[in-house]
Short mmCIF file of C-alpha atoms and ligand atoms in Angstrom, two decimals:
data_model
loop_
_atom_site.label_atom_id
_atom_site.label_comp_id
_atom_site.label_asym_id
_atom_site.label_seq_id
_atom_site.Cartn_x
_atom_site.Cartn_y
_atom_site.Cartn_z
CA MET A 50 130.24 98.26 124.79
CA LYS A 51 131.01 94.97 123.07
CA GLU A 52 130.73 95.05 119.28
CA ILE A 53 127.27 94.09 118.09
CA LYS A 54 127.24 91.94 114.97
CA THR A 55 124.77 93.31 112.46
CA ALA A 56 123.70 92.33 108.97
CA THR A 57 120.78 93.26 106.79
CA ARG A 58 118.67 92.04 103.89
CA LEU A 59 120.67 92.51 100.72
CA ASN A 60 117.54 92.26 98.59
CA ALA A 61 116.37 95.57 100.08
CA TYR A 62 119.46 97.17 98.52
CA LEU A 63 120.19 95.37 95.27
CA PRO A 64 117.50 97.02 93.11
CA HIS A 65 118.79 100.46 94.23
CA TYR A 66 122.37 99.62 93.18
CA ASP A 67 121.96 98.12 89.67
CA ASN A 68 121.79 94.66 91.31
CA LYS A 69 125.56 94.89 91.86
CA ILE A 70 126.53 93.24 95.12
CA ASP A 71 129.89 95.05 95.42
CA LYS A 72 128.11 98.42 95.28
CA VAL A 73 125.77 97.21 98.04
CA PHE A 74 128.73 96.09 100.19
CA GLY A 75 130.25 99.57 99.89
CA GLU A 76 127.00 101.13 101.03
CA LEU A 77 126.56 98.71 103.96
CA LYS A 78 129.96 99.56 105.37
CA LYS A 79 129.11 103.28 105.21
CA VAL A 80 125.91 102.79 107.13
CA GLY A 81 127.57 100.78 109.92
CA ILE A 82 126.82 97.15 109.07
CA ASN A 83 129.74 94.82 109.86
CA TYR A 84 128.59 91.33 108.78
CA VAL A 85 126.95 89.85 105.71
CA ASP A 86 124.64 86.91 105.09
CA ILE A 87 124.27 85.92 101.46
CA ASN A 88 121.23 84.18 99.96
CA PHE A 89 122.24 80.88 98.38
CA PRO A 90 122.23 80.30 95.51
CA GLN A 91 120.17 83.40 94.62
CA GLN A 92 122.79 86.09 95.32
CA THR A 93 125.86 84.04 94.38
CA ILE A 94 124.87 83.20 90.81
CA GLY A 95 127.77 84.10 88.50
CA ILE A 96 130.03 85.06 91.43
CA PRO A 97 132.71 82.50 92.39
CA ALA A 98 133.33 82.31 96.13
CA ARG A 99 136.85 83.77 95.87
CA ASP A 100 135.46 86.85 94.12
CA MET A 101 132.79 87.21 96.80
CA LYS A 102 135.45 86.98 99.50
CA LYS A 103 137.54 89.60 97.76
CA MET A 104 134.58 91.99 97.56
CA LEU A 105 133.84 91.47 101.26
CA ASP A 106 137.48 92.08 102.20
CA GLU A 107 137.71 95.20 100.06
CA ASN A 108 134.71 96.65 101.84
CA GLY A 109 135.77 95.66 105.35
CA LEU A 110 132.80 93.33 105.84
CA ARG A 111 132.93 89.93 107.50
CA PRO A 112 130.97 86.93 106.28
CA ASN A 113 128.49 85.32 108.64
CA GLY A 114 127.27 82.73 106.19
CA MET A 115 124.54 81.73 103.81
CA GLU A 116 120.76 81.92 103.86
CA MET A 117 119.20 79.03 101.92
CA ARG A 118 116.73 80.05 99.22
CA PHE A 119 114.86 77.13 97.68
CA GLU A 120 113.40 78.38 94.43
CA GLY A 121 112.31 76.97 91.07
CA HIS A 122 111.50 73.25 91.19
CA TYR A 123 111.13 73.20 94.99
CA LEU A 124 107.54 74.49 94.87
CA ASN A 125 106.13 71.32 96.45
CA GLY A 126 108.79 71.01 99.16
CA ASP A 127 112.54 71.10 99.68
CA LEU A 128 114.19 69.15 102.52
CA GLY A 129 110.90 67.32 103.03
CA ASN A 130 110.02 66.81 99.37
CA LEU A 131 108.51 63.37 98.68
CA ASN A 132 110.06 63.22 95.21
CA ASP A 133 113.45 61.54 95.61
CA LYS A 134 115.22 63.57 92.93
CA ILE A 135 114.08 66.94 94.29
CA TYR A 136 114.80 65.84 97.87
CA GLN A 137 118.38 64.91 96.90
CA ASP A 138 118.76 68.21 95.03
CA ALA A 139 117.77 70.11 98.17
CA ILE A 140 120.34 68.24 100.27
CA GLU A 141 122.98 68.74 97.58
CA MET A 142 122.21 72.47 97.45
CA CYS A 143 122.83 72.74 101.21
CA LYS A 144 126.19 71.01 100.77
CA GLN A 145 127.10 73.42 97.97
CA ALA A 146 126.17 76.28 100.30
CA VAL A 147 128.54 74.81 102.89
CA ASP A 148 131.39 74.70 100.37
CA TYR A 149 130.74 78.28 99.31
CA CYS A 150 130.43 79.37 102.94
CA ARG A 151 133.78 77.84 103.89
CA GLU A 152 135.48 79.48 100.91
CA ILE A 153 134.32 82.96 101.86
CA GLY A 154 135.25 82.31 105.51
CA GLY A 155 131.71 82.06 106.88
CA SER A 156 130.52 79.79 109.66
CA MET A 157 126.73 79.56 109.49
CA ILE A 158 123.99 78.28 107.21
CA ASN A 159 120.42 79.34 107.89
CA ILE A 160 117.75 77.08 106.46
CA TRP A 161 114.33 78.47 105.74
CA SER A 162 112.36 75.65 104.14
CA ALA A 163 109.98 77.90 102.26
CA HIS A 164 108.07 75.13 100.53
CA ASP A 165 107.84 72.33 103.07
CA GLY A 166 104.22 72.47 104.16
CA PHE A 167 100.74 71.92 102.81
CA ASP A 168 97.67 73.74 101.59
CA TYR A 169 94.93 71.07 101.92
CA SER A 170 93.75 68.40 104.32
CA PHE A 171 94.82 64.89 103.21
CA GLN A 172 97.55 66.46 101.03
CA ILE A 173 100.67 65.13 102.76
CA ASP A 174 101.87 62.29 104.94
CA TYR A 175 103.10 64.27 107.98
CA LEU A 176 105.24 61.51 109.40
CA LYS A 177 106.95 60.74 106.08
CA VAL A 178 107.82 64.41 105.59
CA TRP A 179 108.98 64.64 109.22
CA HIS A 180 111.41 61.73 108.79
CA ARG A 181 112.72 63.09 105.50
CA ILE A 182 113.50 66.47 107.03
CA VAL A 183 115.23 64.85 110.01
CA LYS A 184 117.32 62.59 107.76
CA ALA A 185 118.25 65.46 105.42
CA CYS A 186 119.34 67.66 108.33
CA GLN A 187 121.43 64.86 109.83
CA GLU A 188 123.16 64.28 106.51
CA ILE A 189 123.91 68.00 106.15
CA ALA A 190 125.08 68.30 109.77
CA ASP A 191 127.46 65.36 109.37
CA TYR A 192 128.77 66.74 106.06
CA ALA A 193 130.03 69.83 107.88
CA PRO A 194 130.58 69.48 111.63
CA ASP A 195 132.59 72.75 111.50
CA ILE A 196 129.55 74.73 110.33
CA LYS A 197 126.59 75.79 112.46
CA PHE A 198 123.16 75.26 110.90
CA SER A 199 120.01 77.00 112.01
CA ILE A 200 116.42 76.37 111.04
CA GLU A 201 114.23 79.44 110.64
CA TYR A 202 110.56 78.66 111.06
CA LYS A 203 107.55 80.59 109.82
CA PRO A 204 103.91 79.64 110.39
CA TYR A 205 102.68 80.16 106.81
CA GLU A 206 103.55 81.89 103.51
CA PRO A 207 104.17 80.82 100.84
CA ARG A 208 102.35 77.62 101.94
CA ALA A 209 99.02 77.89 103.77
CA TYR A 210 100.70 75.82 106.52
CA ALA A 211 104.46 75.60 106.85
CA PHE A 212 105.73 72.25 108.10
CA VAL A 213 108.14 73.55 110.77
CA ASP A 214 105.85 76.32 111.89
CA SER A 215 106.57 77.21 115.52
CA MET A 216 108.99 77.08 118.42
CA GLY A 217 107.31 73.87 119.58
CA THR A 218 107.60 71.97 116.30
CA LEU A 219 111.16 73.18 115.83
CA GLY A 220 112.09 72.11 119.37
CA MET A 221 110.69 68.63 118.67
CA ILE A 222 112.39 68.23 115.31
CA LEU A 223 115.75 69.43 116.72
CA LYS A 224 115.51 66.70 119.32
CA ASP A 225 115.12 64.13 116.52
CA ILE A 226 117.91 65.66 114.41
CA ASN A 227 120.11 65.35 117.49
CA ARG A 228 123.20 67.13 116.21
CA LYS A 229 125.13 69.74 118.21
CA ASN A 230 125.67 71.90 115.12
CA PHE A 231 121.94 72.26 114.44
CA GLY A 232 120.03 75.04 116.18
CA VAL A 233 117.46 77.77 115.84
CA LEU A 234 117.17 81.10 114.11
CA LEU A 235 114.28 83.15 115.48
CA ASP A 236 112.59 85.59 113.11
CA TYR A 237 110.76 88.11 115.28
CA CYS A 238 107.97 88.81 112.75
CA HIS A 239 107.40 85.11 112.13
CA MET A 240 106.88 84.64 115.87
CA LEU A 241 104.31 87.43 115.94
CA MET A 242 102.51 85.77 113.00
CA LYS A 243 102.25 82.57 115.09
CA HIS A 244 101.03 84.59 118.13
CA GLU A 245 104.14 83.51 120.01
CA ASN A 246 105.77 85.89 122.44
CA PRO A 247 109.27 86.37 120.98
CA ALA A 248 110.89 86.62 124.43
CA MET A 249 109.65 83.16 125.39
CA GLY A 250 111.51 81.74 122.41
CA SER A 251 114.67 83.75 123.01
CA GLU A 252 114.83 82.61 126.64
CA ILE A 253 114.09 78.93 126.03
CA PHE A 254 116.41 78.43 123.06
CA ALA A 255 119.21 80.72 124.32
CA SER A 256 119.23 79.02 127.73
CA ARG A 257 119.81 75.67 125.98
CA GLY A 258 122.62 77.04 123.79
CA GLU A 259 120.47 76.45 120.71
CA LEU A 260 119.92 80.04 119.60
CA PHE A 261 122.31 80.52 116.67
CA GLY A 262 120.83 83.68 115.13
CA VAL A 263 117.99 86.15 115.00
CA HIS A 264 116.15 88.03 112.32
CA ILE A 265 114.95 91.20 113.96
CA ASN A 266 112.17 93.39 112.59
CA ASP A 267 108.61 94.28 113.58
CA GLY A 268 105.06 93.85 112.36
CA TYR A 269 101.38 93.60 113.22
CA GLY A 270 101.24 89.81 113.33
CA VAL A 271 99.13 88.87 110.33
CA HIS A 272 101.72 89.28 107.60
CA ASP A 273 105.51 89.16 107.44
CA ASP A 274 105.55 92.97 107.48
CA GLY A 275 109.30 93.37 107.97
CA LEU A 276 108.95 96.81 109.54
CA MET A 277 111.70 98.74 111.29
CA VAL A 278 112.92 97.34 114.63
CA GLY A 279 110.97 98.43 117.70
CA THR A 280 108.33 100.45 115.86
CA VAL A 281 105.20 98.36 116.51
CA THR A 282 105.91 96.23 119.58
CA PRO A 283 108.68 98.06 121.46
CA PHE A 284 107.98 96.43 124.84
CA LYS A 285 108.02 92.95 123.34
CA THR A 286 111.26 93.83 121.54
CA LEU A 287 112.78 94.96 124.84
CA GLU A 288 111.73 91.73 126.53
CA PHE A 289 113.16 89.72 123.59
CA LEU A 290 116.46 91.60 123.82
CA TYR A 291 116.56 91.27 127.61
CA TYR A 292 117.06 87.51 127.22
CA MET A 293 119.60 87.97 124.43
CA LYS A 294 121.66 90.00 126.90
CA LYS A 295 120.97 87.71 129.83
CA TYR A 296 122.31 84.69 127.92
CA HIS A 297 125.17 86.67 126.30
CA PHE A 298 124.02 86.10 122.73
CA ASP A 299 127.03 86.67 120.50
CA GLY A 300 125.47 85.77 117.17
CA MET A 301 124.34 88.17 114.54
CA TYR A 302 121.42 90.54 114.54
CA TYR A 303 120.13 90.41 110.98
CA PHE A 304 117.65 93.13 110.10
CA ASP A 305 115.09 91.17 108.12
CA THR A 306 113.18 94.27 107.14
CA ALA A 307 111.67 95.19 103.82
CA PRO A 308 111.74 98.91 103.07
CA VAL A 309 109.54 99.37 100.02
CA ILE A 310 109.11 103.14 99.98
CA GLU A 311 111.99 104.09 102.28
CA ASP A 312 115.61 104.48 101.33
CA PRO A 313 117.30 101.22 102.46
CA SER A 314 120.33 102.92 104.01
CA GLN A 315 118.24 105.35 106.03
CA GLU A 316 116.13 102.43 107.16
CA THR A 317 119.18 100.34 108.14
CA SER A 318 120.69 103.18 110.14
CA LYS A 319 117.40 103.51 112.05
CA ASN A 320 117.44 99.77 112.78
CA ILE A 321 121.00 99.97 114.11
CA GLU A 322 120.10 103.04 116.16
CA MET A 323 117.05 101.40 117.71
CA LEU A 324 118.83 98.12 118.47
CA LYS A 325 121.69 99.92 120.23
CA TYR A 326 119.30 102.25 122.03
CA PHE A 327 117.23 99.33 123.34
CA LEU A 328 120.28 97.33 124.45
CA ASN A 329 121.52 100.41 126.33
CA LEU A 330 118.07 101.09 127.75
CA LEU A 331 118.04 97.62 129.32
CA ASP A 332 121.26 98.57 131.13
CA ARG A 333 119.94 101.97 132.16
CA VAL A 334 116.83 100.45 133.71
CA GLY A 335 119.07 97.68 135.06
CA MET A 336 119.29 93.99 134.22
CA GLU A 337 119.12 93.10 137.93
CA LYS A 338 116.08 95.23 138.49
CA ILE A 339 114.32 93.62 135.50
CA ASP A 340 115.26 90.18 136.80
CA LYS A 341 113.79 91.09 140.20
CA VAL A 342 110.51 92.22 138.66
CA ILE A 343 110.24 88.95 136.69
CA ASN A 344 110.90 86.94 139.83
CA GLU A 345 108.06 88.67 141.63
CA ASN A 346 105.57 87.33 139.08
CA ASP A 347 103.40 90.41 139.54
CA ALA A 348 101.50 92.06 136.66
CA ILE A 349 101.27 95.44 138.40
CA LYS A 350 105.04 95.57 138.92
CA ALA A 351 105.58 94.42 135.34
CA ARG A 352 103.45 97.35 134.16
CA ASP A 353 105.47 99.74 136.33
CA LEU A 354 108.61 98.42 134.65
CA LEU A 355 107.16 99.31 131.26
CA LEU A 356 106.73 102.90 132.40
CA ASP A 357 110.31 102.88 133.70
CA PHE A 358 111.49 102.12 130.16
CA ILE A 359 109.63 105.18 128.85
CA LYS A 360 110.87 107.45 131.66
CA LYS A 361 114.56 106.57 131.16
MN1 LIG B 223 113.66 85.92 108.27
#
């Protein structure tokens, strides 16, 4: 079986390891993780890129890239902020993330615009914010044509309404950004929160070559629960993964899970186990057979397929 690229949330580990990132890297390697995504600037503060690269090399981990974390003065918006100074800061921060990413040998920047959104009616000018985000993304894309950028959407939290909130809005804004190195990162839990079916997103974006990454996890749909992979909606997870296989996704599976009570390494090993088990299960049931069932457009046969997954 082809190597699966996996990474996990470093913030689940750091408090258990004196907030020392090198100790966390050592632990990740032991548990079977092979790639790392680093929150920028949050997890790089005080660590020059060359030192980060050295720590990755020493622990046999490969860099995927950076995950943007807009904190502090970005409370009222980041890449869509209507204050010129803060807007420029947000763009500048993405460029700094690119520089750091290149130095550690990474190739991807994931942008989660935590604070672009609104809480009240009549609070923002939607079109103005839309154009600012598009312009910012174009500037960042053109700054680094060698880097792939993904936008991760979420319907709400911390804002009551996020600006880029769904597969539809993201699809529209990508069309306006119109840069080959800009794509999508699907967070499974975020899709459940929006009452989207994750598989619909993985098929549509992967088929267009726009799916650059996934955050895989599980939840009940109301909150960003970040539960272990496959534990709440196993059939939906299987359907989601079916399309990842169908379109030969070769990006990274990032476990965006949040063990609060559980030991993070035990939790990560269960995520890896479930992901591999599900990807194998799709083969055992048969990709062709699944494809046939889908083509028959028949709910009864689709239900029978679900039972086949349990029987295998
Ligand atoms: Mn995520």
